[in-house]
Amino acid sequence: MIKKIFLSGIQPSGRPHIGNYFGAMKQFVDLQNEYDGYALIVDYHALHSLRNPTEMNENIKNVLLDYLAIGLDPNKVTIFKQSDVSEHTELCWIFDTITTMPYLMRAHAFKDAEQKNKEIDVGTFNYPVLMAADILLYGPDVVPVGQDQKQHVEIARDIAEKFNRTYGEIFKLPEAMIMKQVAVVPGTDGRKMSKSYDNTIPLFAEYAEIKKAVMSIVTDSSGGIPQNVFAIHRLFRDENELKKIYEEKSGKYKELKEMLTEDIEKFIAPLREKRKEFAKDIPKALAILKAGGERAKEVASKKMVEVREKIGVNVY
Ligand code: AQP
């Protein structure tokens, strides 16, 4: 029986947070028994925000340990980094030639950067096209992501359709898989939890760090219930049970935050311990990453043979 395929990725642009975990990474683990999986470390994507080679190097290893610690099984999921499979950037170029500038100018990431008057590099502008290549090379059925990536998966579908229309059917159209309850996990300031907003609770935080982050949650209340605290707390406890507790402890923000700290600690502590175990043998973890890259390369290079055939550059 042919298994369905899932594919998704994480940028090695800093420490993953609980938003990354509940919004996307948890789904990788949940899917791995029924699907063939690809879990990418999208290092070339991270280049647009990270230009420190030492940090990049460390971050790649860190995301690898994170993947292993959350329970991804390398026998079921191909864990690899984008830069190990040059077919991604090759296909990106081919897609560039069928994608228009006005179309990409409608992408949220570009519009945000433009609104903030940021100097936009070509890589940032082109980010959705490289992501389309990342996805389409492997023919996934689903792409588990948070809400912020929905548009990028739609762009990948559009690009696949345009290629198929122009040169003939070879790309499968992927579906974004977004879990409604966790589509946008809020950060400590109530905005989307995001590395660049500095409002995160890191996924592998130590107790003191969890406590500090929780205590810093902005307590906007309605009827004595601190909404931002509740919105994070519901990730760790049954919502109905929580509602009762929050009503009983209405107005007691400190107590509620202490309870949230303990609940997060209970959840994170075993993951943190597992991660420490994997961190004891970095060469072993790196061997998994390298083997994953080789496996992915095999799949991607076969797809590129088809692509080159379709566009007519294969003359031998
Ligand atoms: N707050 C969130 N809620 C739900 N899902 C989220 N994701 C990110 N933040 C949330 C999902 O996590 C996956 C990996 O994301 P990424 O590594 O590409 O990083 P990102 O989306 O860029 O995350 P950040 O923290 O917001 O990073 P910066 O600040 O660098 O842009 C994706 O599936 C994403 O949807």
mmCIF file of C-alpha atoms and ligand atoms in Angstrom:
data_model
loop_
_atom_site.group_PDB
_atom_site.id
_atom_site.type_symbol
_atom_site.label_atom_id
_atom_site.label_comp_id
_atom_site.label_asym_id
_atom_site.label_seq_id
_atom_site.Cartn_x
_atom_site.Cartn_y
_atom_site.Cartn_z
ATOM 1 C CA MET A 1 0.000 0.000 0.000
ATOM 2 C CA ILE A 2 1.323 3.424 -0.927
ATOM 3 C CA LYS A 3 1.452 5.714 2.062
ATOM 4 C CA LYS A 4 0.484 9.363 1.888
ATOM 5 C CA ILE A 5 3.267 11.890 2.326
ATOM 6 C CA PHE A 6 3.633 14.877 4.626
ATOM 7 C CA LEU A 7 6.338 17.510 4.418
ATOM 8 C CA SER A 8 7.108 20.607 6.432
ATOM 9 C CA GLY A 9 10.047 22.595 7.741
ATOM 10 C CA ILE A 10 11.485 24.795 10.439
ATOM 11 C CA GLN A 11 13.918 27.644 9.936
ATOM 12 C CA PRO A 12 17.116 27.440 11.986
ATOM 13 C CA SER A 13 16.651 31.124 12.799
ATOM 14 C CA GLY A 14 16.594 30.800 16.587
ATOM 15 C CA ARG A 15 15.128 28.584 19.292
ATOM 16 C CA PRO A 16 11.809 26.965 18.429
ATOM 17 C CA HIS A 17 8.958 28.015 20.682
ATOM 18 C CA ILE A 18 5.711 26.425 21.790
ATOM 19 C CA GLY A 19 3.965 28.201 18.880
ATOM 20 C CA ASN A 20 6.153 26.307 16.411
ATOM 21 C CA TYR A 21 5.492 23.106 18.338
ATOM 22 C CA PHE A 22 1.712 23.231 18.666
ATOM 23 C CA GLY A 23 1.204 24.963 15.307
ATOM 24 C CA ALA A 24 3.349 22.586 13.279
ATOM 25 C CA MET A 25 5.942 20.266 14.850
ATOM 26 C CA LYS A 26 3.470 18.267 16.940
ATOM 27 C CA GLN A 27 1.611 17.350 13.758
ATOM 28 C CA PHE A 28 4.825 15.868 12.293
ATOM 29 C CA VAL A 29 4.982 13.456 15.217
ATOM 30 C CA ASP A 30 1.259 12.684 15.088
ATOM 31 C CA LEU A 31 1.424 11.897 11.371
ATOM 32 C CA GLN A 32 4.608 9.850 11.275
ATOM 33 C CA ASN A 33 3.007 6.437 11.757
ATOM 34 C CA GLU A 34 0.549 6.780 8.918
ATOM 35 C CA TYR A 35 2.466 8.946 6.497
ATOM 36 C CA ASP A 36 5.881 8.945 4.934
ATOM 37 C CA GLY A 37 7.338 12.175 6.237
ATOM 38 C CA TYR A 38 9.892 14.822 5.364
ATOM 39 C CA ALA A 39 10.959 17.197 8.128
ATOM 40 C CA LEU A 40 13.189 19.915 6.741
ATOM 41 C CA ILE A 41 15.604 22.297 8.344
ATOM 42 C CA VAL A 42 15.250 25.159 5.913
ATOM 43 C CA ASP A 43 18.639 26.790 6.361
ATOM 44 C CA TYR A 44 18.666 28.685 3.053
ATOM 45 C CA HIS A 45 15.376 30.316 4.043
ATOM 46 C CA ALA A 46 16.888 31.401 7.347
ATOM 47 C CA LEU A 47 19.704 33.242 5.538
ATOM 48 C CA HIS A 48 17.501 36.257 5.011
ATOM 49 C CA SER A 49 17.346 36.882 8.748
ATOM 50 C CA LEU A 50 20.562 35.233 9.953
ATOM 51 C CA ARG A 51 23.986 36.143 8.586
ATOM 52 C CA ASN A 52 26.171 34.841 11.366
ATOM 53 C CA PRO A 53 27.797 31.547 10.244
ATOM 54 C CA THR A 54 28.596 30.352 13.767
ATOM 55 C CA GLU A 55 25.024 30.888 14.850
ATOM 56 C CA MET A 56 23.669 29.273 11.687
ATOM 57 C CA ASN A 57 25.833 26.216 12.325
ATOM 58 C CA GLU A 58 24.660 25.927 15.922
ATOM 59 C CA ASN A 59 21.021 26.542 15.048
ATOM 60 C CA ILE A 60 21.006 23.763 12.446
ATOM 61 C CA LYS A 61 22.267 21.287 15.053
ATOM 62 C CA ASN A 62 19.747 22.628 17.535
ATOM 63 C CA VAL A 63 16.748 22.134 15.251
ATOM 64 C CA LEU A 64 18.013 18.612 14.561
ATOM 65 C CA LEU A 65 18.098 17.862 18.306
ATOM 66 C CA ASP A 66 14.678 19.456 18.679
ATOM 67 C CA TYR A 67 13.236 17.192 15.990
ATOM 68 C CA LEU A 68 14.670 14.116 17.652
ATOM 69 C CA ALA A 69 13.608 15.202 21.138
ATOM 70 C CA ILE A 70 9.962 15.748 20.198
ATOM 71 C CA GLY A 71 9.893 12.133 19.036
ATOM 72 C CA LEU A 72 10.461 12.141 15.277
ATOM 73 C CA ASP A 73 11.633 8.708 14.245
ATOM 74 C CA PRO A 74 14.281 8.939 11.489
ATOM 75 C CA ASN A 75 13.123 5.561 10.170
ATOM 76 C CA LYS A 76 9.705 7.032 9.453
ATOM 77 C CA VAL A 77 10.554 10.639 8.701
ATOM 78 C CA THR A 78 13.372 11.849 6.492
ATOM 79 C CA ILE A 79 15.016 14.587 8.530
ATOM 80 C CA PHE A 80 17.288 16.718 6.356
ATOM 81 C CA LYS A 81 18.504 20.190 5.638
ATOM 82 C CA GLN A 82 17.618 22.135 2.552
ATOM 83 C CA SER A 83 21.227 23.036 1.696
ATOM 84 C CA ASP A 84 22.078 19.322 1.314
ATOM 85 C CA VAL A 85 19.764 19.024 -1.686
ATOM 86 C CA SER A 86 20.780 21.550 -4.358
ATOM 87 C CA GLU A 87 17.743 20.561 -6.438
ATOM 88 C CA HIS A 88 15.682 22.935 -4.270
ATOM 89 C CA THR A 89 17.476 26.029 -5.527
ATOM 90 C CA GLU A 90 17.620 24.657 -9.070
ATOM 91 C CA LEU A 91 13.870 24.109 -9.187
ATOM 92 C CA CYS A 92 13.313 27.492 -7.570
ATOM 93 C CA TRP A 93 15.017 29.105 -10.555
ATOM 94 C CA ILE A 94 12.828 27.243 -13.017
ATOM 95 C CA PHE A 95 9.729 28.281 -11.047
ATOM 96 C CA ASP A 96 10.998 31.885 -11.037
ATOM 97 C CA THR A 97 10.704 31.925 -14.793
ATOM 98 C CA ILE A 98 6.965 31.161 -14.676
ATOM 99 C CA THR A 99 6.082 33.348 -11.674
ATOM 100 C CA THR A 100 5.292 37.021 -12.115
ATOM 101 C CA MET A 101 6.445 39.884 -9.898
ATOM 102 C CA PRO A 102 2.906 41.282 -9.330
ATOM 103 C CA TYR A 103 1.807 37.836 -8.153
ATOM 104 C CA LEU A 104 4.626 37.624 -5.571
ATOM 105 C CA MET A 105 3.987 41.217 -4.498
ATOM 106 C CA ARG A 106 0.685 40.013 -3.056
ATOM 107 C CA ALA A 107 2.477 37.714 -0.584
ATOM 108 C CA HIS A 108 1.949 38.711 3.091
ATOM 109 C CA ALA A 109 5.636 38.554 4.017
ATOM 110 C CA PHE A 110 6.531 40.944 1.205
ATOM 111 C CA LYS A 111 3.652 43.296 1.976
ATOM 112 C CA ASP A 112 4.575 43.366 5.693
ATOM 113 C CA ALA A 113 8.199 44.170 4.937
ATOM 114 C CA GLU A 114 7.126 46.869 2.481
ATOM 115 C CA GLN A 115 4.746 48.414 4.986
ATOM 116 C CA LYS A 116 7.502 48.545 7.574
ATOM 117 C CA ASN A 117 9.705 50.310 5.007
ATOM 118 C CA LYS A 118 12.263 47.525 5.302
ATOM 119 C CA GLU A 119 14.980 47.103 2.681
ATOM 120 C CA ILE A 120 13.711 43.934 0.986
ATOM 121 C CA ASP A 121 16.284 41.525 -0.391
ATOM 122 C CA VAL A 122 15.489 39.397 -3.436
ATOM 123 C CA GLY A 123 15.614 36.280 -1.215
ATOM 124 C CA THR A 124 12.800 37.557 0.968
ATOM 125 C CA PHE A 125 10.759 38.475 -2.094
ATOM 126 C CA ASN A 126 11.400 35.066 -3.598
ATOM 127 C CA TYR A 127 10.877 33.083 -0.381
ATOM 128 C CA PRO A 128 7.524 31.576 -1.469
ATOM 129 C CA VAL A 129 9.049 30.281 -4.716
ATOM 130 C CA LEU A 130 11.867 28.471 -2.918
ATOM 131 C CA MET A 131 9.274 27.091 -0.526
ATOM 132 C CA ALA A 132 7.233 25.870 -3.501
ATOM 133 C CA ALA A 133 10.322 24.008 -4.731
ATOM 134 C CA ASP A 134 10.955 22.567 -1.226
ATOM 135 C CA ILE A 135 7.454 21.157 -1.218
ATOM 136 C CA LEU A 136 6.830 20.083 -4.797
ATOM 137 C CA LEU A 137 10.036 18.067 -5.215
ATOM 138 C CA TYR A 138 8.652 15.443 -2.820
ATOM 139 C CA GLY A 139 4.978 15.295 -3.850
ATOM 140 C CA PRO A 140 3.472 15.615 -0.393
ATOM 141 C CA ASP A 141 -0.273 15.242 0.117
ATOM 142 C CA VAL A 142 -0.270 17.511 3.148
ATOM 143 C CA VAL A 143 1.900 20.290 4.544
ATOM 144 C CA PRO A 144 1.297 20.723 8.293
ATOM 145 C CA VAL A 145 1.877 24.399 9.132
ATOM 146 C CA GLY A 146 0.601 27.300 11.210
ATOM 147 C CA GLN A 147 -1.840 29.826 9.786
ATOM 148 C CA ASP A 148 0.973 32.222 8.795
ATOM 149 C CA GLN A 149 2.181 29.714 6.191
ATOM 150 C CA LYS A 150 -1.208 29.087 4.574
ATOM 151 C CA GLN A 151 -0.624 31.560 1.777
ATOM 152 C CA HIS A 152 2.779 30.043 0.997
ATOM 153 C CA VAL A 153 1.233 26.608 0.496
ATOM 154 C CA GLU A 154 -1.384 28.187 -1.770
ATOM 155 C CA ILE A 155 1.414 29.788 -3.779
ATOM 156 C CA ALA A 156 3.064 26.366 -4.105
ATOM 157 C CA ARG A 157 -0.213 24.996 -5.473
ATOM 158 C CA ASP A 158 -0.526 27.870 -7.939
ATOM 159 C CA ILE A 159 3.038 27.375 -9.150
ATOM 160 C CA ALA A 160 2.484 23.622 -9.520
ATOM 161 C CA GLU A 161 -0.669 24.264 -11.555
ATOM 162 C CA LYS A 162 1.085 26.774 -13.777
ATOM 163 C CA PHE A 163 3.996 24.423 -14.424
ATOM 164 C CA ASN A 164 1.628 21.526 -15.137
ATOM 165 C CA ARG A 165 -0.388 23.691 -17.523
ATOM 166 C CA THR A 166 2.710 24.991 -19.280
ATOM 167 C CA TYR A 167 4.795 21.825 -19.579
ATOM 168 C CA GLY A 168 2.540 18.878 -18.663
ATOM 169 C CA GLU A 169 1.385 17.248 -15.419
ATOM 170 C CA ILE A 170 4.179 16.294 -13.077
ATOM 171 C CA PHE A 171 3.475 18.033 -9.789
ATOM 172 C CA LYS A 172 0.921 16.918 -7.228
ATOM 173 C CA LEU A 173 -1.029 19.773 -5.602
ATOM 174 C CA PRO A 174 -0.397 19.792 -1.833
ATOM 175 C CA GLU A 175 -2.938 20.749 0.855
ATOM 176 C CA ALA A 176 -2.040 22.897 3.845
ATOM 177 C CA MET A 177 -2.899 21.083 7.085
ATOM 178 C CA ILE A 178 -3.738 23.701 9.697
ATOM 179 C CA MET A 179 -5.133 22.715 13.093
ATOM 180 C CA LYS A 180 -7.818 25.286 13.893
ATOM 181 C CA GLN A 181 -7.270 25.338 17.667
ATOM 182 C CA VAL A 182 -3.563 26.116 17.337
ATOM 183 C CA ALA A 183 -3.421 27.920 13.988
ATOM 184 C CA VAL A 184 -2.034 31.038 15.678
ATOM 185 C CA VAL A 185 -0.520 30.457 19.105
ATOM 186 C CA PRO A 186 -0.327 33.806 20.903
ATOM 187 C CA GLY A 187 2.857 35.063 22.514
ATOM 188 C CA THR A 188 3.387 36.671 25.911
ATOM 189 C CA ASP A 189 2.185 40.035 24.549
ATOM 190 C CA GLY A 190 -0.945 38.621 22.912
ATOM 191 C CA ARG A 191 0.399 38.939 19.363
ATOM 192 C CA LYS A 192 1.331 35.828 17.362
ATOM 193 C CA MET A 193 4.160 34.035 19.149
ATOM 194 C CA SER A 194 7.163 34.810 17.024
ATOM 195 C CA LYS A 195 10.939 34.724 17.392
ATOM 196 C CA SER A 196 11.172 38.192 15.896
ATOM 197 C CA TYR A 197 8.651 39.680 18.377
ATOM 198 C CA ASP A 198 10.624 38.449 21.363
ATOM 199 C CA ASN A 199 7.391 37.181 22.949
ATOM 200 C CA THR A 200 8.114 33.453 22.987
ATOM 201 C CA ILE A 201 8.154 30.593 25.437
ATOM 202 C CA PRO A 202 10.971 28.405 24.095
ATOM 203 C CA LEU A 203 10.024 24.771 23.609
ATOM 204 C CA PHE A 204 12.972 23.452 25.609
ATOM 205 C CA ALA A 205 13.156 26.226 28.177
ATOM 206 C CA GLU A 206 14.510 25.557 31.656
ATOM 207 C CA TYR A 207 12.151 26.096 34.596
ATOM 208 C CA ALA A 208 13.446 29.581 35.478
ATOM 209 C CA GLU A 209 13.057 30.686 31.880
ATOM 210 C CA ILE A 210 9.493 29.361 31.690
ATOM 211 C CA LYS A 211 8.641 31.187 34.905
ATOM 212 C CA LYS A 212 10.136 34.454 33.664
ATOM 213 C CA ALA A 213 8.266 34.222 30.345
ATOM 214 C CA VAL A 214 4.948 33.372 32.013
ATOM 215 C CA MET A 215 5.287 36.165 34.571
ATOM 216 C CA SER A 216 5.867 38.590 31.684
ATOM 217 C CA ILE A 217 2.547 37.716 29.986
ATOM 218 C CA VAL A 218 0.602 40.916 29.504
ATOM 219 C CA THR A 219 -2.528 40.546 31.655
ATOM 220 C CA ASP A 220 -5.347 42.084 29.689
ATOM 221 C CA SER A 221 -8.444 40.949 31.548
ATOM 222 C CA SER A 222 -12.091 40.719 30.827
ATOM 223 C CA GLY A 223 -14.236 39.852 33.863
ATOM 224 C CA GLY A 224 -11.135 39.025 35.928
ATOM 225 C CA ILE A 225 -9.917 36.425 33.411
ATOM 226 C CA PRO A 226 -6.486 37.225 31.988
ATOM 227 C CA GLN A 227 -7.112 36.396 28.333
ATOM 228 C CA ASN A 228 -3.488 36.124 27.246
ATOM 229 C CA VAL A 229 -2.687 33.733 30.107
ATOM 230 C CA PHE A 230 -5.756 31.626 29.348
ATOM 231 C CA ALA A 231 -4.972 31.490 25.618
ATOM 232 C CA ILE A 232 -1.604 29.885 26.342
ATOM 233 C CA HIS A 233 -2.874 27.755 29.223
ATOM 234 C CA ARG A 234 -5.465 26.001 27.046
ATOM 235 C CA LEU A 235 -2.600 24.342 25.156
ATOM 236 C CA PHE A 236 -1.684 22.438 28.299
ATOM 237 C CA ARG A 237 -5.001 21.630 30.003
ATOM 238 C CA ASP A 238 -8.558 20.767 29.053
ATOM 239 C CA GLU A 239 -10.380 23.991 28.201
ATOM 240 C CA ASN A 240 -13.561 23.273 30.199
ATOM 241 C CA GLU A 241 -11.586 22.369 33.278
ATOM 242 C CA LEU A 242 -9.563 25.549 32.836
ATOM 243 C CA LYS A 243 -12.627 27.762 32.475
ATOM 244 C CA LYS A 244 -13.853 26.596 35.884
ATOM 245 C CA ILE A 245 -10.461 27.190 37.480
ATOM 246 C CA TYR A 246 -10.157 30.659 35.925
ATOM 247 C CA GLU A 247 -13.636 31.591 37.164
ATOM 248 C CA GLU A 248 -12.860 30.367 40.679
ATOM 249 C CA LYS A 249 -9.599 32.260 40.701
ATOM 250 C CA SER A 250 -10.953 35.336 38.970
ATOM 251 C CA GLY A 251 -8.597 38.303 39.397
ATOM 252 C CA LYS A 252 -5.852 36.168 40.979
ATOM 253 C CA TYR A 253 -3.385 36.667 38.145
ATOM 254 C CA LYS A 254 -0.277 35.660 40.058
ATOM 255 C CA GLU A 255 -1.788 32.364 41.149
ATOM 256 C CA LEU A 256 -2.999 31.578 37.636
ATOM 257 C CA LYS A 257 0.404 32.352 36.192
ATOM 258 C CA GLU A 258 2.070 30.117 38.770
ATOM 259 C CA MET A 259 -0.276 27.322 37.795
ATOM 260 C CA LEU A 260 0.518 27.868 34.104
ATOM 261 C CA THR A 261 4.246 27.788 34.873
ATOM 262 C CA GLU A 262 3.837 24.414 36.580
ATOM 263 C CA ASP A 263 1.713 23.014 33.735
ATOM 264 C CA ILE A 264 4.239 24.096 31.110
ATOM 265 C CA GLU A 265 7.103 22.683 33.194
ATOM 266 C CA LYS A 266 5.285 19.346 33.504
ATOM 267 C CA PHE A 267 4.967 19.223 29.732
ATOM 268 C CA ILE A 268 8.443 20.479 28.815
ATOM 269 C CA ALA A 269 10.562 18.672 31.446
ATOM 270 C CA PRO A 270 10.523 15.213 29.774
ATOM 271 C CA LEU A 271 11.193 16.743 26.331
ATOM 272 C CA ARG A 272 14.081 18.728 27.774
ATOM 273 C CA GLU A 273 15.570 15.588 29.314
ATOM 274 C CA LYS A 274 15.257 13.677 26.044
ATOM 275 C CA ARG A 275 16.944 16.531 24.221
ATOM 276 C CA LYS A 276 19.852 16.474 26.671
ATOM 277 C CA GLU A 277 20.295 12.763 25.963
ATOM 278 C CA PHE A 278 20.481 13.351 22.186
ATOM 279 C CA ALA A 279 22.862 16.278 22.731
ATOM 280 C CA LYS A 280 25.379 13.893 24.341
ATOM 281 C CA ASP A 281 26.086 12.345 20.945
ATOM 282 C CA ILE A 282 26.123 15.084 18.292
ATOM 283 C CA PRO A 283 28.014 12.945 15.698
ATOM 284 C CA LYS A 284 25.223 10.355 15.905
ATOM 285 C CA ALA A 285 22.567 13.024 15.406
ATOM 286 C CA LEU A 286 24.532 14.508 12.491
ATOM 287 C CA ALA A 287 24.774 11.073 10.865
ATOM 288 C CA ILE A 288 20.957 10.955 10.902
ATOM 289 C CA LEU A 289 20.820 14.370 9.229
ATOM 290 C CA LYS A 290 23.374 13.370 6.598
ATOM 291 C CA ALA A 291 21.620 10.104 5.787
ATOM 292 C CA GLY A 292 18.333 12.004 5.551
ATOM 293 C CA GLY A 293 19.932 14.422 3.090
ATOM 294 C CA GLU A 294 21.120 11.535 0.941
ATOM 295 C CA ARG A 295 17.681 9.941 0.941
ATOM 296 C CA ALA A 296 16.000 13.239 0.061
ATOM 297 C CA LYS A 297 18.563 13.905 -2.677
ATOM 298 C CA GLU A 298 17.668 10.620 -4.351
ATOM 299 C CA VAL A 299 13.979 11.540 -4.483
ATOM 300 C CA ALA A 300 14.633 15.137 -5.531
ATOM 301 C CA SER A 301 17.114 14.265 -8.263
ATOM 302 C CA LYS A 302 14.664 11.791 -9.823
ATOM 303 C CA LYS A 303 12.030 14.528 -9.887
ATOM 304 C CA MET A 304 14.495 16.919 -11.494
ATOM 305 C CA VAL A 305 15.130 14.417 -14.308
ATOM 306 C CA GLU A 306 11.402 14.652 -15.084
ATOM 307 C CA VAL A 307 11.444 18.451 -14.816
ATOM 308 C CA ARG A 308 14.445 18.833 -17.133
ATOM 309 C CA GLU A 309 12.791 16.482 -19.594
ATOM 310 C CA LYS A 310 9.581 18.530 -19.505
ATOM 311 C CA ILE A 311 11.269 21.918 -20.046
ATOM 312 C CA GLY A 312 13.360 20.540 -22.891
ATOM 313 C CA VAL A 313 16.908 20.984 -21.648
ATOM 314 C CA ASN A 314 17.678 17.281 -21.657
ATOM 315 C CA VAL A 315 19.514 16.768 -24.977
ATOM 316 C CA TYR A 316 21.479 13.590 -24.223
HETATM 317 N N1 AQP B 1 2.598 31.484 16.796
HETATM 318 C C1 AQP B 1 2.454 30.440 16.015
HETATM 319 N N2 AQP B 1 1.326 29.696 16.050
HETATM 320 C C2 AQP B 1 1.157 28.609 15.260
HETATM 321 N N3 AQP B 1 2.109 28.181 14.384
HETATM 322 C C3 AQP B 1 3.251 28.903 14.303
HETATM 323 N N4 AQP B 1 4.356 28.757 13.549
HETATM 324 C C4 AQP B 1 5.210 29.756 13.830
HETATM 325 N N5 AQP B 1 4.703 30.557 14.775
HETATM 326 C C5 AQP B 1 3.481 30.057 15.102
HETATM 327 C C6 AQP B 1 4.568 27.668 12.591
HETATM 328 O O1 AQP B 1 5.799 27.045 12.913
HETATM 329 C C7 AQP B 1 6.364 26.508 11.725
HETATM 330 C C8 AQP B 1 7.816 26.834 11.629
HETATM 331 O O2 AQP B 1 7.994 28.190 11.503
HETATM 332 P P1 AQP B 1 9.367 28.822 11.019
HETATM 333 O O3 AQP B 1 10.515 28.110 11.545
HETATM 334 O O4 AQP B 1 9.309 29.038 9.567
HETATM 335 O O5 AQP B 1 9.330 30.137 11.746
HETATM 336 P P2 AQP B 1 8.316 31.260 11.626
HETATM 337 O O6 AQP B 1 6.980 30.930 11.097
HETATM 338 O O7 AQP B 1 8.974 32.314 10.894
HETATM 339 O O8 AQP B 1 8.210 31.430 13.171
HETATM 340 P P3 AQP B 1 8.480 32.714 13.889
HETATM 341 O O9 AQP B 1 8.749 32.470 15.306
HETATM 342 O O10 AQP B 1 7.357 33.638 13.578
HETATM 343 O O11 AQP B 1 9.846 33.211 13.290
HETATM 344 P P4 AQP B 1 10.234 34.625 12.752
HETATM 345 O O12 AQP B 1 9.903 35.579 13.849
HETATM 346 O O13 AQP B 1 11.692 34.488 12.473
HETATM 347 O O14 AQP B 1 9.398 34.897 11.529
HETATM 348 C C9 AQP B 1 5.530 27.063 10.570
HETATM 349 O O15 AQP B 1 4.651 26.060 10.124
HETATM 350 C C10 AQP B 1 4.746 28.171 11.183
HETATM 351 O O16 AQP B 1 3.497 28.367 10.553
#
